[in-house]
């Protein structure tokens, strides 16, 4: 069975295991909206069923909601394998 990172976090949290705060979105504007309440400093991650997403550019740091939106726009347009 393959699950995305966000799904695994939900399962762990449902069993009382601490997980980092985070949300899932499929739009750059959504990333901006999520980053604000989290303090602006976030990691934007592609959710794929393959390893190496960080090496392929699918995991990026953002230091502001505006940067999160920009980074999400770039990641959402990528082909990751």
mmCIF file of C-alpha atoms in Angstrom, residues 10-67:
data_model
loop_
_atom_site.group_PDB
_atom_site.id
_atom_site.type_symbol
_atom_site.label_atom_id
_atom_site.label_comp_id
_atom_site.label_asym_id
_atom_site.label_seq_id
_atom_site.Cartn_x
_atom_site.Cartn_y
_atom_site.Cartn_z
ATOM 1 C CA UNK A 10 -3.121 11.845 9.781
ATOM 2 C CA UNK A 11 -2.891 8.169 10.698
ATOM 3 C CA UNK A 12 -0.079 8.797 13.177
ATOM 4 C CA UNK A 13 -1.922 11.746 14.747
ATOM 5 C CA UNK A 14 -5.088 9.665 15.125
ATOM 6 C CA UNK A 15 -3.063 7.324 17.354
ATOM 7 C CA UNK A 16 -1.719 10.144 19.508
ATOM 8 C CA UNK A 17 1.692 10.347 17.877
ATOM 9 C CA UNK A 18 2.942 13.949 17.555
ATOM 10 C CA UNK A 19 3.385 15.211 13.991
ATOM 11 C CA UNK A 20 4.423 18.629 12.668
ATOM 12 C CA UNK A 21 1.640 21.091 11.850
ATOM 13 C CA UNK A 22 0.712 21.143 8.199
ATOM 14 C CA UNK A 23 -2.026 21.351 5.629
ATOM 15 C CA UNK A 24 -2.575 20.177 2.070
ATOM 16 C CA UNK A 25 -3.573 22.323 -0.881
ATOM 17 C CA UNK A 26 -3.587 22.021 -4.633
ATOM 18 C CA UNK A 27 -3.250 25.722 -5.464
ATOM 19 C CA UNK A 28 -0.522 28.332 -4.995
ATOM 20 C CA UNK A 29 -3.025 30.679 -3.327
ATOM 21 C CA UNK A 30 -3.863 27.878 -0.900
ATOM 22 C CA UNK A 31 -0.174 27.567 0.014
ATOM 23 C CA UNK A 32 -0.076 31.282 0.756
ATOM 24 C CA UNK A 33 -3.173 31.012 2.938
ATOM 25 C CA UNK A 34 -1.730 28.083 4.873
ATOM 26 C CA UNK A 35 1.702 29.663 5.377
ATOM 27 C CA UNK A 36 0.342 32.772 7.100
ATOM 28 C CA UNK A 37 -1.184 31.103 10.181
ATOM 29 C CA UNK A 38 1.850 28.787 10.432
ATOM 30 C CA UNK A 39 4.135 31.796 10.863
ATOM 31 C CA UNK A 40 5.293 32.180 7.258
ATOM 32 C CA UNK A 41 8.316 29.864 7.486
ATOM 33 C CA UNK A 42 7.139 26.620 5.871
ATOM 34 C CA UNK A 43 8.303 23.706 3.765
ATOM 35 C CA UNK A 44 6.312 23.235 0.562
ATOM 36 C CA UNK A 45 6.312 19.584 -0.496
ATOM 37 C CA UNK A 46 5.008 17.740 -3.537
ATOM 38 C CA UNK A 47 2.906 14.722 -2.582
ATOM 39 C CA UNK A 48 3.901 11.850 -4.869
ATOM 40 C CA UNK A 49 4.232 8.071 -4.594
ATOM 41 C CA UNK A 50 7.962 8.010 -5.337
ATOM 42 C CA UNK A 51 11.220 8.684 -3.571
ATOM 43 C CA UNK A 52 13.635 11.434 -4.442
ATOM 44 C CA UNK A 53 11.178 14.317 -4.520
ATOM 45 C CA UNK A 54 13.653 16.497 -2.628
ATOM 46 C CA UNK A 55 16.422 15.820 -5.147
ATOM 47 C CA UNK A 56 13.983 16.564 -7.956
ATOM 48 C CA UNK A 57 13.025 19.953 -6.519
ATOM 49 C CA UNK A 58 9.723 18.818 -5.020
ATOM 50 C CA UNK A 59 10.611 19.967 -1.489
ATOM 51 C CA UNK A 60 11.351 23.666 -0.994
ATOM 52 C CA UNK A 61 11.631 26.077 1.933
ATOM 53 C CA UNK A 62 9.633 29.306 1.996
ATOM 54 C CA UNK A 63 10.192 32.212 4.384
ATOM 55 C CA UNK A 64 6.945 34.088 3.812
ATOM 56 C CA UNK A 65 3.396 33.430 2.604
ATOM 57 C CA UNK A 66 4.272 35.158 -0.678
ATOM 58 C CA UNK A 67 7.295 32.924 -1.183
#
